[in-house]
GROMACS .gro file of C-alpha atoms in nm:
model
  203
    1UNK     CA    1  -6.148   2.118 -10.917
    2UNK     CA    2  -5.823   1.912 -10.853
    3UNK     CA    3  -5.825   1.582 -10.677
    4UNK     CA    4  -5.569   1.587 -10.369
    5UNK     CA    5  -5.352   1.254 -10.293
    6UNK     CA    6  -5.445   1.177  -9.947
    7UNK     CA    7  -5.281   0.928  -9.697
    8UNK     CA    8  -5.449   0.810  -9.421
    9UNK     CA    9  -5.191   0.581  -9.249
   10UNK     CA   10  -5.269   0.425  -8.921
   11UNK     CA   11  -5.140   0.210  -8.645
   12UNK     CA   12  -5.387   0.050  -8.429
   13UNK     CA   13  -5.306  -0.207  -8.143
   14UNK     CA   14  -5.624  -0.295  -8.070
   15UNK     CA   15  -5.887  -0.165  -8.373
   16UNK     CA   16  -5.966   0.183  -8.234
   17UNK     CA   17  -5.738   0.384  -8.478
   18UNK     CA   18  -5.816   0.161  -8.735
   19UNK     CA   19  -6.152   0.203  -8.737
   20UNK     CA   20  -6.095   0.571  -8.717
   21UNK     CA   21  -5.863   0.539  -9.032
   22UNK     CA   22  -6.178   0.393  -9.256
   23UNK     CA   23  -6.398   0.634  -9.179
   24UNK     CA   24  -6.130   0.893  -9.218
   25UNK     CA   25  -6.066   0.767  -9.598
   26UNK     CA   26  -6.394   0.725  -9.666
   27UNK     CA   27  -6.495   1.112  -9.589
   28UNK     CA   28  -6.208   1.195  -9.793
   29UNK     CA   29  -6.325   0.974 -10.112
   30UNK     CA   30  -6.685   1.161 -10.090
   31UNK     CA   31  -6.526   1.485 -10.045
   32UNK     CA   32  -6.325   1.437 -10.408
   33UNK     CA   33  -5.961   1.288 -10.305
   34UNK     CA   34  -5.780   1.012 -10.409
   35UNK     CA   35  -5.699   0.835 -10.116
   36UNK     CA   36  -5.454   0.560  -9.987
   37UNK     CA   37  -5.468   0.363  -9.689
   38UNK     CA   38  -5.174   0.233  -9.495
   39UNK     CA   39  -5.078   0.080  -9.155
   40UNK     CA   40  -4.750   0.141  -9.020
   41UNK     CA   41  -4.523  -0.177  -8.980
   42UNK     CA   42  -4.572  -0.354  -8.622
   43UNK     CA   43  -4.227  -0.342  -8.456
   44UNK     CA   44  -4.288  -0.533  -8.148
   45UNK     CA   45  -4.181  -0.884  -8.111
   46UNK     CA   46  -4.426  -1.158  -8.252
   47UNK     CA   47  -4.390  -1.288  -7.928
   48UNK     CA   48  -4.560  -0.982  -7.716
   49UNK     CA   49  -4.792  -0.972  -8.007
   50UNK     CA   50  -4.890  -1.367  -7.995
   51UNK     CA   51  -4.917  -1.331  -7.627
   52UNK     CA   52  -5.243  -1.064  -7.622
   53UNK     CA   53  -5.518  -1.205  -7.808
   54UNK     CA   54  -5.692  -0.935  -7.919
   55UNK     CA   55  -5.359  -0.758  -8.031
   56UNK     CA   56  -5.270  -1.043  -8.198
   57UNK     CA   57  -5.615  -1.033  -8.362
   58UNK     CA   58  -5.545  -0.670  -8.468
   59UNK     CA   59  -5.252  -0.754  -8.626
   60UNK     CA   60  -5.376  -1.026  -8.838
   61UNK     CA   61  -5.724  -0.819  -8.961
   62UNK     CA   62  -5.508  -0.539  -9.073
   63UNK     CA   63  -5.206  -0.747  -9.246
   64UNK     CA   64  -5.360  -0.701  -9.612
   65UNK     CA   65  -5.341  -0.378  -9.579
   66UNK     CA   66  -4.995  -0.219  -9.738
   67UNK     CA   67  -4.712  -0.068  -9.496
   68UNK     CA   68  -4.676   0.303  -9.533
   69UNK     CA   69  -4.368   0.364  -9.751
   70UNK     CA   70  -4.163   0.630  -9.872
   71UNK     CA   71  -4.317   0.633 -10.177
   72UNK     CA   72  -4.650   0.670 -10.040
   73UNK     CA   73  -4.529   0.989  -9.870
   74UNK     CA   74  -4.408   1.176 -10.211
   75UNK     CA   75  -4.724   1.071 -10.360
   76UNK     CA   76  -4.941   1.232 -10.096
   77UNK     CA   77  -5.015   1.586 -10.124
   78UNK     CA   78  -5.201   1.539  -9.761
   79UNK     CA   79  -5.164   1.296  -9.481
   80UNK     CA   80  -5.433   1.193  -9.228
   81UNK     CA   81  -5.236   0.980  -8.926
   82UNK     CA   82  -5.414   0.815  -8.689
   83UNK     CA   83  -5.247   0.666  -8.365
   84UNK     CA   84  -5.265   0.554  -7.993
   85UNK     CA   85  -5.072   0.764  -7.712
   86UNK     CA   86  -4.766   0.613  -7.546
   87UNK     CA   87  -4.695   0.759  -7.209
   88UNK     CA   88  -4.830   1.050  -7.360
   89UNK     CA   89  -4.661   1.046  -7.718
   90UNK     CA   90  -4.690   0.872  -7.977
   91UNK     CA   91  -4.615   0.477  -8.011
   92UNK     CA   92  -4.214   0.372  -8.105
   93UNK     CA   93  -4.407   0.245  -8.433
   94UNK     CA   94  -4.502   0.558  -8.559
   95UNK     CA   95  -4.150   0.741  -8.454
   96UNK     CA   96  -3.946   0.442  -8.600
   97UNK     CA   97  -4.115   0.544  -8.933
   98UNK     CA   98  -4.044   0.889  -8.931
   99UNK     CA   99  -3.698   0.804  -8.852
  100UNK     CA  100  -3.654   0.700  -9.175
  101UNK     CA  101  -3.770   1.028  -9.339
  102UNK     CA  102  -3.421   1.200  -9.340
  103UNK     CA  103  -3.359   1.165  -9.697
  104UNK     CA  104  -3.702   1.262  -9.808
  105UNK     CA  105  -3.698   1.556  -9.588
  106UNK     CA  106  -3.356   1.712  -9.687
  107UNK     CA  107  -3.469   1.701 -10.070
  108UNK     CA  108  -3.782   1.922  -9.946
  109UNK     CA  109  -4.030   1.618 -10.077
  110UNK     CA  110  -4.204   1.661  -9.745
  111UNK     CA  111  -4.296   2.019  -9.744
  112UNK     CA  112  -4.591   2.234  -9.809
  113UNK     CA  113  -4.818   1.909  -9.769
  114UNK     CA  114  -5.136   1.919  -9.527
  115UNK     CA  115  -5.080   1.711  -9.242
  116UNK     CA  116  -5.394   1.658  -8.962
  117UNK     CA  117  -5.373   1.394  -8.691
  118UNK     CA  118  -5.630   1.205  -8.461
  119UNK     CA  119  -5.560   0.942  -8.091
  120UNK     CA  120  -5.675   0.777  -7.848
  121UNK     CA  121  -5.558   0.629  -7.471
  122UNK     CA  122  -5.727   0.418  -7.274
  123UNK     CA  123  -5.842   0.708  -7.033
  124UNK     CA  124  -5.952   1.087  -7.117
  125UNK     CA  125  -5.620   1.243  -6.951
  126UNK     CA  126  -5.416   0.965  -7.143
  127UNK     CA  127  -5.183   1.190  -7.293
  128UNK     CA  128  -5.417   1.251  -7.609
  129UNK     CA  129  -5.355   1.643  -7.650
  130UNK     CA  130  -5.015   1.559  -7.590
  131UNK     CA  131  -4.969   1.297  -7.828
  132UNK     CA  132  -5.117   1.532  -8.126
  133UNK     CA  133  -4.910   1.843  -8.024
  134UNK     CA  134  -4.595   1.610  -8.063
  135UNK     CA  135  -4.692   1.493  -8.390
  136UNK     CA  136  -4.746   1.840  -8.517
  137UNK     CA  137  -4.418   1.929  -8.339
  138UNK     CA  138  -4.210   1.669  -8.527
  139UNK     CA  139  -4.416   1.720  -8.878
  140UNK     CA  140  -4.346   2.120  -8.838
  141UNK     CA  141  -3.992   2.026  -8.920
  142UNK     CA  142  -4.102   1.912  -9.284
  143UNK     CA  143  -4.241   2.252  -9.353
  144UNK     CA  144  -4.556   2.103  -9.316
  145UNK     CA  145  -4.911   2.261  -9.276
  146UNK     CA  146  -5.094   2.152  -8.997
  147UNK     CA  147  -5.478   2.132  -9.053
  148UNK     CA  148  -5.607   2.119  -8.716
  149UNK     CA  149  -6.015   2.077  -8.643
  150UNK     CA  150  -6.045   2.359  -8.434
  151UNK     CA  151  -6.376   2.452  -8.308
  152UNK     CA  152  -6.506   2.481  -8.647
  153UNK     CA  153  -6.821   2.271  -8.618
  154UNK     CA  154  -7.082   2.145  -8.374
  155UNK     CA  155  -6.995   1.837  -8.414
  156UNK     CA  156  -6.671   1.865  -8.265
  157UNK     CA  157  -6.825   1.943  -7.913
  158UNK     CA  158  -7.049   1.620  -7.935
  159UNK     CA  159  -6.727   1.430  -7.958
  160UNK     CA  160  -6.500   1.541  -7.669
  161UNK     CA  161  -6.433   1.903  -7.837
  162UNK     CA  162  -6.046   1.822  -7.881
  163UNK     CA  163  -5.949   2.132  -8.106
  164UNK     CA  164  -5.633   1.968  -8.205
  165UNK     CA  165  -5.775   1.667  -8.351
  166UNK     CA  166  -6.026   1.395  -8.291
  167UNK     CA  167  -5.944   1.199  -7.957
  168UNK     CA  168  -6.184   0.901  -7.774
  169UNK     CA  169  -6.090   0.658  -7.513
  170UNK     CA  170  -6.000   0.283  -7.662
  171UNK     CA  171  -6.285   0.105  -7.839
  172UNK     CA  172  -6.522   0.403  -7.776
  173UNK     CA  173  -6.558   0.518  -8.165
  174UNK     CA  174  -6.934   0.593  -8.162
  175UNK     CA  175  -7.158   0.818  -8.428
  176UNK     CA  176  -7.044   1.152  -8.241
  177UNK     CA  177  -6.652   1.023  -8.355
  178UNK     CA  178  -6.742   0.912  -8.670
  179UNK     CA  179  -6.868   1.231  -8.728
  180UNK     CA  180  -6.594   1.443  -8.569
  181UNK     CA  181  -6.344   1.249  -8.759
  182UNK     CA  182  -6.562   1.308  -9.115
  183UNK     CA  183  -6.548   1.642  -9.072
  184UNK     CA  184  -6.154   1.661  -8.995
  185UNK     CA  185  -6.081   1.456  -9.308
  186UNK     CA  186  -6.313   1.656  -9.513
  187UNK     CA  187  -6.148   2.020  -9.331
  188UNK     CA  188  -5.804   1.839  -9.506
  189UNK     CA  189  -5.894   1.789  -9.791
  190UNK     CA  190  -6.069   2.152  -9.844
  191UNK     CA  191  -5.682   2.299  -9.752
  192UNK     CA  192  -5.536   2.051  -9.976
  193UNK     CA  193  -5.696   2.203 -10.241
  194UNK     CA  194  -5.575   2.519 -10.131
  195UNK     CA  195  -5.267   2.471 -10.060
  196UNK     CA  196  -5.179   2.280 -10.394
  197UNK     CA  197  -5.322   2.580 -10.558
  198UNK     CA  198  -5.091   2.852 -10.317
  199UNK     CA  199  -4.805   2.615 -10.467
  200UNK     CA  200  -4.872   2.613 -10.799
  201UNK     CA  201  -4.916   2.990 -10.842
  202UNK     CA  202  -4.604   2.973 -10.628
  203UNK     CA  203  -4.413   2.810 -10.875
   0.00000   0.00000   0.00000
């Protein structure tokens, strides 16, 4: 059995998404991957930061933790993102990142990897379908393959029953999540396998 390169890379203002991102790369470790965890680089001013105290609190829990890189995306053979909504997208962090993925994605280094995605807003009509659908919109451009949750498990419905990906409201990451989220990271790494296998008869 092979052992898929998984990236779970996060941004999390205030510790939702990051806590999601943990239990995301955790599921994946028991499930057989090799996994690396990354934050995406805060791009607001250290002065908006400095002046919220439990974003500024955020900021300095998570700042051993390595910034996603370029690098980190060839070595992947999956990625698990997980990120707030923005007026129903996804935040200028995240976006400012993928930016940046021109010259990776013109030399093909992006495509045929497994890509799932998981949110969260401060309300339940945030903008959290939106937000995922986006992503997946954007990541469709790599040739990627998008490993949405579905409705392929009970636990899904005890969590909100967002077929798209795991969503909650901010600082509401209970069991039922943890869960939900478990079984999305393990549902990635199960295609991972598959799909490195489709490419390597492929080839």
């Amino acid at each position: 059995m092979s052992t898929p390169k998984i990236l779970v890379a996060f941004y999390s203002t205030y510790g939702t998404n990051h806590q999601v991102a943990l239990a995301a790369a955790e599921a994946a470790r028991e499930a057989g991957a090799e996994v690396r965890l990354v934050r995406f680089a805060e791009t607001a001013p250290a002065e908006v930061v400095a002046g919220q105290d439990a974003w500024k609190a955020q900021t300095e829990k998570v700042s051993d933790i390595p910034v996603i890189s370029h690098d980190d995306m060839v070595w992947s053979d999956g990625y698990f993102w997980s990120a707030p909504t923005r007026y129903g997208s996804f935040p200028s962090q995240v976006r400012a990142f993928i930016d940046t993925l021109g010259p990776l994605w013109m030399k093909g280094k992006l495509a045929n990897k497994t890509f799932t995605a998981t949110t969260s807003a401060q309300n339940t009509h945030g903008g959290q379908e939106s937000t995922l659908l986006g992503l997946y919109t954007s990541v469709m451009h790599w040739g990627a393959v998008i490993v949405a949750p579905g409705y392929t498990d009970q636990v899904l419905f005890a969590a909100g029953g967002n077929p798209y990906g795991f969503s909650t409201t901010a600082g509401a990451f209970d069991e039922a999540g943890k869960a939900a989220v478990a079984h999305q990271s393990r549902r990635l790494v199960q295609f991972t396998r598959q799909t490195e296998e489709a490419n390597r008869i492929a080839a």
